[in-house]
Short mmCIF file of C-alpha atoms and ligand atoms in Angstrom, two decimals:
data_model
loop_
_atom_site.label_atom_id
_atom_site.label_comp_id
_atom_site.label_asym_id
_atom_site.label_seq_id
_atom_site.Cartn_x
_atom_site.Cartn_y
_atom_site.Cartn_z
CA MET A 1 108.93 140.57 151.86
CA ILE A 2 110.16 142.87 149.08
CA GLU A 3 108.54 146.06 148.44
CA TYR A 4 108.74 146.31 144.56
CA ALA A 5 109.03 143.34 142.13
CA VAL A 6 109.77 144.76 138.69
CA VAL A 7 109.03 142.26 136.08
CA GLY A 8 111.08 142.76 132.91
CA SER A 9 114.28 144.86 132.27
CA GLY A 10 113.35 146.92 129.06
CA ILE A 11 113.75 150.63 129.23
CA GLY A 12 110.85 151.05 131.52
CA GLY A 13 111.77 148.02 133.91
CA SER A 14 115.33 148.67 134.35
CA SER A 15 114.91 152.55 134.69
CA ILE A 16 112.18 152.35 137.50
CA ALA A 17 113.95 149.36 139.18
CA ALA A 18 117.36 151.21 139.35
CA TYR A 19 115.58 154.44 140.46
CA LEU A 20 113.53 152.55 143.41
CA ASP A 21 116.53 150.75 144.53
CA ALA A 22 118.63 154.00 144.57
CA LYS A 23 115.98 155.47 146.73
CA GLY A 24 116.18 152.79 149.24
CA HIS A 25 113.06 150.74 148.33
CA LYS A 26 113.67 146.97 148.62
CA THR A 27 113.41 146.08 144.99
CA VAL A 28 114.07 143.05 142.77
CA LEU A 29 114.39 143.13 139.01
CA PHE A 30 113.38 140.07 137.30
CA GLU A 31 114.38 139.31 133.68
CA LYS A 32 113.75 136.17 131.79
CA GLU A 33 116.72 136.46 129.33
CA PRO A 34 120.52 136.43 130.38
CA TYR A 35 120.89 139.90 129.09
CA LEU A 36 118.97 143.08 130.12
CA GLY A 37 117.13 145.74 128.03
CA GLY A 38 114.46 143.82 126.04
CA CYS A 39 113.99 145.55 122.63
CA SER A 40 116.96 147.67 123.47
CA SER A 41 119.33 144.86 124.50
CA THR A 42 122.32 143.39 122.91
CA PHE A 43 122.69 139.73 122.43
CA GLU A 44 125.36 137.28 120.98
CA HIS A 45 124.61 134.79 118.12
CA ALA A 46 127.49 132.36 117.09
CA GLY A 47 130.02 134.63 118.80
CA PHE A 48 128.83 137.76 116.96
CA SER A 49 127.24 140.63 118.96
CA TYR A 50 123.96 142.39 117.92
CA ASN A 51 121.75 145.24 118.96
CA THR A 52 118.29 143.39 119.26
CA GLY A 53 116.29 146.51 118.01
CA ALA A 54 116.94 149.88 119.30
CA THR A 55 120.14 151.45 118.18
CA THR A 56 119.50 155.36 118.73
CA LEU A 57 119.66 156.98 122.20
CA ALA A 58 117.32 160.10 121.70
CA GLY A 59 116.69 162.51 124.63
CA TYR A 60 120.24 162.50 126.29
CA GLU A 61 120.64 166.12 126.60
CA GLU A 62 120.02 169.04 129.29
CA GLY A 63 116.34 169.51 129.85
CA HIS A 64 115.33 166.37 128.39
CA ILE A 65 113.60 163.51 130.25
CA VAL A 66 116.24 160.79 129.59
CA LYS A 67 119.27 162.83 130.85
CA SER A 68 117.10 163.96 133.81
CA HIS A 69 116.52 160.37 134.76
CA PHE A 70 120.14 159.34 134.32
CA ASP A 71 121.28 162.27 136.41
CA ALA A 72 119.02 161.26 139.11
CA LEU A 73 120.77 157.85 139.11
CA ARG A 74 124.10 159.58 138.94
CA LEU A 75 124.57 157.57 135.78
CA ASN A 76 127.03 159.20 133.39
CA PRO A 77 127.17 156.71 130.29
CA ASP A 78 129.90 156.77 127.68
CA LEU A 79 128.21 157.78 124.56
CA ILE A 80 129.13 158.94 121.06
CA ARG A 81 127.12 161.80 119.60
CA THR A 82 125.60 160.85 116.33
CA ASP A 83 125.07 163.65 113.83
CA PRO A 84 123.56 163.19 111.35
CA ALA A 85 121.13 161.36 113.39
CA ILE A 86 120.08 159.19 110.35
CA VAL A 87 120.87 159.39 106.51
CA ILE A 88 117.93 158.90 104.45
CA ILE A 89 118.39 157.48 101.07
CA GLN A 90 115.48 157.66 98.36
CA ASN A 91 115.81 157.36 94.61
CA GLY A 92 119.59 157.85 94.71
CA LYS A 93 119.09 161.14 96.80
CA THR A 94 120.87 161.23 100.17
CA THR A 95 119.57 163.37 102.67
CA PRO A 96 121.49 163.48 106.18
CA ARG A 97 119.29 164.70 109.15
CA PHE A 98 121.90 166.92 110.58
CA SER A 99 120.68 168.46 114.00
CA ASP A 100 121.77 171.87 112.65
CA PHE A 101 118.70 173.40 111.02
CA GLU A 102 120.44 175.21 108.06
CA SER A 103 122.66 172.33 107.27
CA PHE A 104 119.80 169.92 107.01
CA LEU A 105 117.63 172.61 105.19
CA GLY A 106 120.48 173.09 102.66
CA VAL A 107 120.49 169.54 101.58
CA LEU A 108 116.69 169.14 101.75
CA GLU A 109 116.36 172.09 99.44
CA LYS A 110 118.62 170.37 96.88
CA ASN A 111 116.90 167.17 97.00
CA TYR A 112 113.18 168.23 97.47
CA PRO A 113 112.89 171.94 96.52
CA HIS A 114 109.98 173.80 97.66
CA PRO A 115 109.20 177.46 98.72
CA LYS A 116 107.50 176.36 101.99
CA ASN A 117 110.33 173.96 103.24
CA ARG A 118 111.68 176.51 105.55
CA GLU A 119 108.45 177.47 107.14
CA PHE A 120 107.43 173.86 107.40
CA TRP A 121 110.67 172.50 108.96
CA MET A 122 110.92 175.52 111.39
CA LEU A 123 107.50 174.68 112.68
CA ILE A 124 108.60 171.19 113.20
CA HIS A 125 111.84 172.37 115.00
CA ASP A 126 109.87 174.76 117.15
CA LEU A 127 107.17 172.37 118.16
CA GLY A 128 109.72 169.82 119.41
CA ARG A 129 111.54 172.50 121.46
CA GLU A 130 108.29 173.78 122.97
CA PHE A 131 106.93 170.26 123.93
CA TYR A 132 109.85 169.54 126.24
CA THR A 133 109.46 173.00 128.08
CA ILE A 134 105.87 172.05 129.27
CA HIS A 135 105.90 170.23 132.55
CA GLY A 136 103.36 169.20 135.10
CA HIS A 137 101.31 166.72 133.08
CA TYR A 138 100.64 163.29 134.34
CA TYR A 139 98.12 160.40 133.56
CA SER A 140 96.45 158.15 136.03
CA ASN A 141 94.11 155.27 135.46
CA ARG A 142 93.54 154.22 139.07
CA ASP A 143 89.79 155.25 138.99
CA SER A 144 87.69 157.50 137.02
CA TRP A 145 87.97 160.52 139.25
CA ARG A 146 91.83 160.36 139.20
CA LYS A 147 91.79 159.88 135.66
CA LEU A 148 89.67 162.91 135.10
CA ILE A 149 91.81 164.97 137.36
CA SER A 150 94.91 163.84 135.61
CA LEU A 151 93.55 164.66 132.18
CA THR A 152 93.01 168.17 133.29
CA SER A 153 96.94 168.49 133.62
CA PHE A 154 97.19 168.33 129.85
CA LEU A 155 94.92 171.34 129.51
CA PRO A 156 97.87 173.91 129.13
CA MET A 157 99.33 171.57 126.29
CA LEU A 158 95.98 171.20 124.58
CA VAL A 159 95.41 174.93 124.51
CA LYS A 160 98.98 175.69 123.36
CA PHE A 161 99.08 173.00 120.61
CA GLN A 162 95.35 172.78 119.81
CA ARG A 163 95.71 173.82 116.09
CA TYR A 164 98.11 170.88 115.54
CA LEU A 165 96.09 168.36 117.45
CA ARG A 166 92.80 168.91 115.80
CA THR A 167 93.98 167.60 112.23
CA ASN A 168 95.47 164.54 111.04
CA ALA A 169 99.08 164.90 109.90
CA TYR A 170 98.31 163.83 106.27
CA ASP A 171 95.73 166.57 105.73
CA PHE A 172 97.76 169.29 107.60
CA ILE A 173 100.92 168.58 105.52
CA GLN A 174 98.83 168.81 102.14
CA ASP A 175 97.14 172.06 103.21
CA PHE A 176 100.32 173.47 104.50
CA TYR A 177 102.32 172.76 101.33
CA GLY A 178 99.38 173.21 98.75
CA ASP A 179 101.30 171.05 96.12
CA ILE A 180 103.49 168.12 97.25
CA SER A 181 105.20 165.24 95.13
CA GLU A 182 104.50 161.66 95.97
CA GLU A 183 108.15 161.27 96.47
CA TYR A 184 108.44 163.76 99.14
CA LEU A 185 105.31 162.49 100.82
CA HIS A 186 106.98 159.13 101.00
CA PHE A 187 110.16 160.83 102.44
CA LEU A 188 108.24 162.34 105.35
CA GLU A 189 105.85 159.31 105.75
CA ALA A 190 108.88 156.89 106.29
CA GLN A 191 110.37 159.10 109.05
CA ILE A 192 106.88 159.56 110.64
CA PHE A 193 106.33 155.83 110.83
CA ILE A 194 109.41 154.84 112.48
CA VAL A 195 108.97 157.15 115.30
CA ALA A 196 105.08 157.44 115.70
CA GLN A 197 104.56 153.87 114.62
CA ALA A 198 101.65 154.86 112.50
CA HIS A 199 101.06 156.60 109.21
CA SER A 200 100.20 160.27 108.93
CA ARG A 201 96.58 159.70 108.04
CA GLU A 202 96.06 157.99 111.45
CA ILE A 203 98.01 160.68 113.79
CA ASN A 204 97.52 164.21 114.45
CA PHE A 205 100.08 166.52 113.15
CA PHE A 206 101.59 167.51 116.57
CA THR A 207 102.69 163.74 116.95
CA ALA A 208 103.93 163.79 113.43
CA ALA A 209 105.99 166.81 114.18
CA LEU A 210 107.55 165.35 117.23
CA SER A 211 108.50 162.42 115.06
CA LEU A 212 110.01 164.43 112.16
CA GLY A 213 111.83 166.61 114.63
CA TYR A 214 113.74 164.22 117.00
CA THR A 215 116.65 164.53 114.73
CA PHE A 216 117.00 168.19 115.67
CA ASN A 217 117.88 167.13 119.16
CA GLU A 218 120.96 165.19 120.29
CA THR A 219 121.22 161.67 119.47
CA HIS A 220 123.81 159.17 120.66
CA TYR A 221 125.39 155.90 119.90
CA VAL A 222 126.01 153.57 122.87
CA PRO A 223 129.56 151.93 122.64
CA GLY A 224 129.78 148.31 123.40
CA GLY A 225 126.24 147.68 122.34
CA PHE A 226 122.90 149.18 123.65
CA GLY A 227 122.73 146.49 126.30
CA ALA A 228 125.86 148.16 128.05
CA LEU A 229 123.71 150.87 129.05
CA PHE A 230 121.33 148.62 131.00
CA ASP A 231 124.39 146.93 132.68
CA LYS A 232 125.50 150.30 133.76
CA MET A 233 122.07 151.45 134.88
CA THR A 234 121.55 148.65 137.16
CA GLU A 235 125.17 147.89 138.35
CA ASN A 236 124.38 149.39 141.70
CA MET A 237 121.23 147.49 142.30
CA LYS A 238 121.24 144.98 145.12
CA ASP A 239 118.95 142.25 143.47
CA VAL A 240 118.85 141.73 139.69
CA ARG A 241 117.79 138.41 138.84
CA ARG A 242 118.52 137.44 135.10
CA ASN A 243 117.44 134.14 133.56
CA THR A 244 114.31 134.40 135.87
CA GLU A 245 111.03 134.27 134.10
CA ILE A 246 107.83 135.17 136.17
CA HIS A 247 105.19 132.50 135.17
CA LYS A 248 102.35 133.41 137.35
CA ILE A 249 101.27 136.00 139.72
CA GLU A 250 98.68 135.79 142.48
CA ARG A 251 96.79 138.65 144.04
CA ASN A 252 96.48 138.67 147.86
CA THR A 253 95.09 141.22 150.16
CA ASP A 254 98.14 143.15 150.84
CA HIS A 255 100.70 141.58 148.61
CA PHE A 256 101.28 139.53 145.39
CA THR A 257 102.98 136.24 145.14
CA LEU A 258 105.25 135.80 142.03
CA HIS A 259 106.10 132.26 140.76
CA THR A 260 109.33 131.53 138.86
CA LYS A 261 109.95 128.09 137.76
CA ASP A 262 111.28 126.76 141.13
CA LYS A 263 110.58 129.78 143.56
CA ILE A 264 107.89 131.71 145.20
CA ILE A 265 108.41 135.44 145.98
CA LYS A 266 106.17 137.90 147.89
CA ALA A 267 106.03 141.47 146.91
CA ARG A 268 103.91 144.37 148.26
CA LYS A 269 104.00 146.00 144.73
CA VAL A 270 104.42 144.59 141.34
CA ILE A 271 105.63 146.68 138.35
CA LEU A 272 105.22 145.00 135.08
CA ASN A 273 107.27 145.74 132.06
CA SER A 274 105.59 143.05 129.92
CA THR A 275 103.15 144.49 127.44
CA VAL A 276 99.58 145.10 128.26
CA TYR A 277 98.72 142.33 125.70
CA ASP A 278 100.82 139.68 127.45
CA SER A 279 100.50 140.72 131.06
CA GLY A 280 96.80 139.15 131.55
CA LYS A 281 98.43 135.63 131.05
CA LEU A 282 100.28 135.90 134.24
CA PHE A 283 97.07 136.03 136.25
CA ASP A 284 94.27 133.73 137.05
CA ASP A 285 92.53 136.33 138.76
CA GLY A 286 89.27 137.37 136.78
CA MET A 287 89.45 141.10 137.81
CA VAL A 288 93.02 141.46 136.61
CA LYS A 289 92.33 139.55 133.45
CA ASN A 290 89.30 141.82 132.81
CA TYR A 291 91.42 144.95 133.06
CA TYR A 292 93.82 143.68 130.44
CA LYS A 293 91.13 142.41 128.10
CA LYS A 294 89.96 145.98 127.84
CA TYR A 295 93.00 146.78 125.99
CA GLU A 296 93.13 143.97 123.59
CA THR A 297 91.60 146.20 120.89
CA LEU A 298 94.54 148.44 120.96
CA ASN A 299 96.88 145.76 119.63
CA ASN A 300 97.67 146.62 116.14
CA HIS A 301 99.75 143.47 115.71
CA GLN A 302 102.66 145.71 114.37
CA SER A 303 105.95 143.99 114.54
CA SER A 304 109.43 143.78 113.01
CA PHE A 305 111.37 141.71 110.72
CA MET A 306 115.10 141.70 111.46
CA LEU A 307 118.39 141.06 109.38
CA TYR A 308 121.41 141.01 111.66
CA MET A 309 124.81 140.82 109.95
CA THR A 310 128.50 141.29 110.50
CA ILE A 311 130.56 142.59 107.61
CA LYS A 312 134.20 143.03 107.00
CA SER A 313 134.73 146.64 105.58
CA THR A 314 137.00 149.55 105.47
CA LYS A 315 134.47 151.94 104.37
CA GLN A 316 133.20 154.66 106.79
CA TYR A 317 129.55 154.20 107.54
CA GLU A 318 127.14 156.52 109.14
CA HIS A 319 125.48 154.90 112.28
CA HIS A 320 121.96 155.01 110.84
CA TYR A 321 120.46 155.03 107.41
CA GLN A 322 116.76 154.88 106.31
CA LEU A 323 116.44 153.34 102.78
CA ILE A 324 113.19 154.23 101.07
CA GLN A 325 112.07 152.31 97.94
CA GLU A 326 108.89 152.82 95.78
CA GLU A 327 107.52 149.37 96.46
CA MET A 328 106.43 147.75 99.72
CA TYR A 329 108.66 144.83 100.75
CA PRO A 330 107.10 141.41 100.52
CA HIS A 331 105.45 140.15 103.92
CA ALA A 332 106.13 143.61 105.21
CA ILE A 333 103.96 146.74 105.95
CA SER A 334 106.54 149.34 104.78
CA ASN A 335 108.60 150.22 101.75
CA ALA A 336 111.54 151.62 104.11
CA VAL A 337 114.42 149.61 105.88
CA PHE A 338 116.12 151.27 108.90
CA VAL A 339 119.80 150.13 108.97
CA SER A 340 122.15 150.58 111.93
CA PHE A 341 125.98 150.14 111.74
CA SER A 342 128.26 149.82 114.86
CA ASP A 343 130.77 152.63 115.25
CA ALA A 344 133.95 151.75 113.39
CA ALA A 345 136.13 152.39 116.41
CA ASP A 346 133.79 150.33 118.68
CA ASN A 347 136.03 147.13 118.95
CA VAL A 348 134.41 146.10 122.18
CA PHE A 349 131.21 145.41 120.36
CA CYS A 350 132.61 144.22 116.98
CA GLY A 351 136.00 143.09 115.68
CA LYS A 352 138.36 145.64 114.21
CA GLY A 353 137.59 146.17 110.62
CA HIS A 354 134.04 144.92 111.04
CA TYR A 355 130.63 146.20 111.46
CA SER A 356 127.65 144.66 113.23
CA ILE A 357 124.61 145.67 111.45
CA THR A 358 121.01 145.70 112.69
CA ALA A 359 118.40 146.04 110.12
CA SER A 360 114.63 146.19 110.56
CA ILE A 361 111.36 146.65 108.66
CA HIS A 362 107.66 146.72 109.94
CA THR A 363 105.65 143.68 109.53
CA ASP A 364 102.34 142.24 110.96
CA SER A 365 102.92 139.63 113.69
CA ARG A 366 100.01 137.65 112.51
CA TRP A 367 101.55 136.91 109.17
CA TRP A 368 104.21 134.58 110.81
CA ASN A 369 101.97 132.15 112.45
CA ASP A 370 101.49 129.71 109.61
CA LYS A 371 104.34 126.91 109.99
CA GLY A 372 103.57 126.09 106.24
CA THR A 373 104.63 129.39 104.86
CA TYR A 374 106.86 130.63 107.56
CA LYS A 375 110.15 129.57 106.00
CA ASP A 376 109.56 130.71 102.54
CA GLN A 377 108.31 134.09 103.70
CA LYS A 378 111.39 134.57 105.86
CA GLU A 379 113.62 133.64 103.01
CA LYS A 380 111.96 136.08 100.67
CA LEU A 381 111.88 139.12 102.91
CA LYS A 382 115.46 138.47 104.02
CA SER A 383 116.86 138.09 100.53
CA GLN A 384 114.90 141.52 99.38
CA MET A 385 116.19 143.52 102.35
CA LEU A 386 119.72 142.09 101.81
CA LYS A 387 119.68 143.06 98.22
CA SER A 388 118.44 146.35 98.96
CA ILE A 389 120.96 147.08 101.69
CA CYS A 390 123.99 145.71 99.58
CA ASP A 391 123.03 147.66 96.55
CA ILE A 392 122.30 150.98 98.11
CA LEU A 393 125.18 150.86 100.70
CA ASP A 394 127.58 149.28 98.34
CA ILE A 395 128.25 146.02 100.38
CA ASN A 396 129.68 143.09 98.42
CA GLU A 397 128.06 139.86 99.58
CA ILE A 398 131.58 138.38 99.95
CA GLN A 399 132.22 140.94 102.79
CA ILE A 400 129.39 139.26 104.90
CA VAL A 401 130.93 137.22 107.53
CA HIS A 402 127.73 136.32 109.60
CA LEU A 403 124.15 136.69 108.69
CA PHE A 404 120.72 135.66 109.95
CA ALA A 405 117.09 136.89 110.09
CA ALA A 406 114.57 137.12 112.93
CA THR A 407 110.81 137.36 112.79
CA PRO A 408 107.97 138.34 115.30
CA ARG A 409 108.19 134.86 116.46
CA SER A 410 111.76 135.16 117.55
CA PHE A 411 110.75 138.19 119.48
CA LYS A 412 108.02 136.20 121.29
CA ARG A 413 110.43 133.37 121.93
CA TYR A 414 113.10 135.63 123.49
CA ILE A 415 111.48 138.60 124.91
CA ASN A 416 108.09 137.36 125.43
CA ARG A 417 106.19 139.97 123.02
CA SER A 418 105.42 140.07 119.30
CA GLN A 419 103.66 143.42 119.06
CA LEU A 420 106.64 145.78 118.86
CA GLY A 421 106.73 149.52 118.94
CA GLY A 422 103.93 149.80 121.56
CA ASN A 423 100.79 151.65 121.44
CA ALA A 424 100.80 154.31 118.74
CA ILE A 425 98.90 157.44 119.91
CA THR A 426 96.54 157.97 116.99
CA MET A 427 93.41 160.12 116.21
CA LYS A 428 91.27 157.09 117.31
CA ASN A 429 93.31 155.99 120.33
CA PHE A 430 94.24 159.05 122.13
CA LEU A 431 95.00 159.51 126.00
CA PRO A 432 91.92 158.61 127.93
CA LYS A 433 91.54 155.45 125.95
CA LEU A 434 95.26 154.34 126.58
CA PRO A 435 96.52 152.45 129.76
CA ALA A 436 98.55 154.31 132.28
CA ASN A 437 101.39 153.44 134.55
CA ASP A 438 99.01 152.65 137.39
CA THR A 439 95.96 150.34 137.21
CA PRO A 440 92.68 150.04 139.19
CA ILE A 441 94.26 146.90 140.82
CA LYS A 442 95.90 148.00 144.25
CA GLY A 443 99.70 147.69 144.00
CA LEU A 444 99.78 146.78 140.41
CA TYR A 445 101.60 149.16 137.97
CA HIS A 446 103.19 149.17 134.55
CA VAL A 447 105.86 150.63 132.59
CA GLY A 448 107.02 150.20 128.92
CA ASP A 449 105.85 151.19 125.48
CA THR A 450 102.33 149.75 125.53
CA VAL A 451 101.37 152.06 128.24
CA TYR A 452 101.62 155.74 128.65
CA ALA A 453 103.48 157.54 127.01
CA ALA A 454 104.52 155.14 124.04
CA GLN A 455 107.68 153.90 122.48
CA GLY A 456 111.35 154.54 122.15
CA TRP A 457 113.43 156.07 124.85
CA PRO A 458 111.66 159.53 125.24
CA GLY A 459 108.25 157.83 125.11
CA VAL A 460 108.95 155.11 127.76
CA MET A 461 110.99 157.35 130.09
CA LEU A 462 107.92 159.88 130.15
CA GLY A 463 106.15 156.80 131.52
CA VAL A 464 108.75 156.16 134.05
CA ASP A 465 108.71 159.77 135.18
CA ASN A 466 104.79 159.43 135.39
CA LEU A 467 105.19 156.28 137.42
CA LYS A 468 107.57 158.01 139.85
CA ARG A 469 104.93 160.53 140.35
CA LEU A 470 102.08 158.08 140.87
CA LEU A 471 104.26 156.12 143.32
CA HIS A 472 105.12 159.30 145.20
CA VAL A 473 108.79 158.23 145.04
C1 LIG B 1 113.48 147.00 115.62
C2 LIG B 1 113.37 148.09 116.49
C3 LIG B 1 114.00 149.33 116.56
C4 LIG B 1 113.85 150.19 117.51
N1 LIG B 1 114.75 151.23 117.39
C5 LIG B 1 114.74 152.35 118.43
C6 LIG B 1 115.78 153.18 118.68
O1 LIG B 1 116.59 153.17 117.80
N2 LIG B 1 115.61 154.09 119.44
C7 LIG B 1 114.57 153.99 120.45
O2 LIG B 1 114.57 154.94 121.38
N3 LIG B 1 113.61 153.18 120.40
C8 LIG B 1 113.69 152.19 119.34
N4 LIG B 1 112.79 151.09 119.39
C9 LIG B 1 111.65 151.16 120.42
C10 LIG B 1 112.14 150.54 121.68
O3 LIG B 1 113.33 149.66 121.49
C11 LIG B 1 111.06 150.10 122.67
O4 LIG B 1 109.97 151.04 122.57
C12 LIG B 1 111.56 149.97 124.02
O5 LIG B 1 112.93 149.37 124.12
C13 LIG B 1 110.66 149.04 124.86
O6 LIG B 1 110.84 149.22 126.18
P1 LIG B 1 109.86 148.51 127.35
O7 LIG B 1 110.14 149.23 128.55
O8 LIG B 1 108.60 148.63 126.78
O9 LIG B 1 110.56 146.92 127.44
P2 LIG B 1 110.74 145.80 126.35
O10 LIG B 1 111.84 146.19 125.50
O11 LIG B 1 109.51 145.28 125.92
O12 LIG B 1 111.26 144.79 127.51
C14 LIG B 1 110.58 144.01 128.39
C15 LIG B 1 111.32 143.06 129.07
O13 LIG B 1 110.54 142.21 130.01
C16 LIG B 1 111.04 140.72 129.96
N5 LIG B 1 109.94 140.05 130.37
C17 LIG B 1 108.80 140.03 129.75
N6 LIG B 1 107.86 139.16 130.35
C18 LIG B 1 108.71 138.72 131.45
C19 LIG B 1 108.27 137.85 132.59
N7 LIG B 1 107.09 137.14 132.63
N8 LIG B 1 109.42 137.46 133.41
C20 LIG B 1 110.59 138.16 133.31
N9 LIG B 1 110.79 138.88 132.26
C21 LIG B 1 109.94 139.33 131.44
C22 LIG B 1 111.40 140.70 128.30
O14 LIG B 1 112.32 139.61 128.18
C23 LIG B 1 112.21 142.04 127.97
O15 LIG B 1 113.51 142.05 128.36
C24 LIG B 1 112.86 150.11 118.47
C25 LIG B 1 112.11 149.02 118.59
C26 LIG B 1 112.29 147.91 117.63
C27 LIG B 1 111.39 146.65 117.71
#
């Protein structure tokens, strides 16, 4: 019997599986797709390679969670530093988010002058730094007592940052600046939304500060496609089963039985990397189903619409752009598109003289269920995104050698989820209400962006770290 069955190879699944295996635990990693990484994977389409969703690695620097985990695995990935982490373009104003404070502030002052800018951004900068110096907090959901005790571990953080946790980010920013232009507010809002996955009115200022400040940390580009990182992370694992979907899981007294299409596997413990919204479907067991049902209301149905394209170009592009326009895009819940380019010298990922581009915008997964309107909606949003990207980034349509769009339904078909970006930590849905990495069901655990501590590399890795602690490994 295996000790740990890890279902899903996203950031959470691959990281914990590689760690458990390296520690000598008999572990099997199951992934339904041929490639590893889920939202952070790389796939091929008609001979062209694309990053599925994630394109920025944040948190790989001394003292940060991602680097500590990679170090524990003796994983020394080949990375390219990205600075600026992102270039924001709004109404013809270009603002690179340089990691160097003064360089960033210099451009910001030109584009959005305000006497309070320095003080505001210094606060953002400092809050980000201080957050990562606080250790020892963890979160358990095993039973009420353990949950309560774990919540007390956050007290030092609550005390230190209470001023920024009490108020929603929108009000805090308005109060701080006194007067603020709509344009600058949109500039802040768009950046908050891509990281926090929620708007400034829904989250506290502390969360907004961490979202606005990630670019002051080191960010990296992964050569060869993001998926290369997962191949490297799991290369020493003894048992990785790709193309293996787990269809059903049964709970027995001291183990679980996992069903693939043609095999039955027994495992003492199961770690699910599927979302809390999709995991209940794996079980017939009433107790487990009820556990997941409790979290259905957290599902904000937020998702992504994607445009993947390969262009031929000799122009030098930055790695990441955020293009903010005045109007919302059709069938989207945002006015901003995030566009990532492959590195010009990364000819493993993309042919010489070409760029692989992954562009995304937020949408609502429920808007893509009607077969009657699906095609038209897809075409409309695709052409609007394409027009903005080509106009703003000076791409001529004849340079495009390959292009296609993907919807929340595509995500469901391939990586088994349509809610993307995980559970946003909002003023309404804060820690005691969120699922943890353990569950009240003996031997059943979770990792990923719908459980503690939310999305992206730093968020999911905080959850992996939490899970290591809960498993005592
Ligand atoms: C468009 C977009 C852009 C993003 N950009 C960034 C970015 O630049 N930087 C960043 O840090 N984050 C980014 N994120 C967020 C980040 O990608 C996610 O938060 C993170 O990748 C989620 O990891 P996870 O561990 O939850 O696993 P997931 O990515 O959800 O992966 C789960 C895996 O489990 C597999 N699976 C599910 N069910 C089964 C089953 N029954 N059997 C077998 N396998 C199964 C799936 O196929 C999938 O591979 C982005 C997200 C999106 C959607």
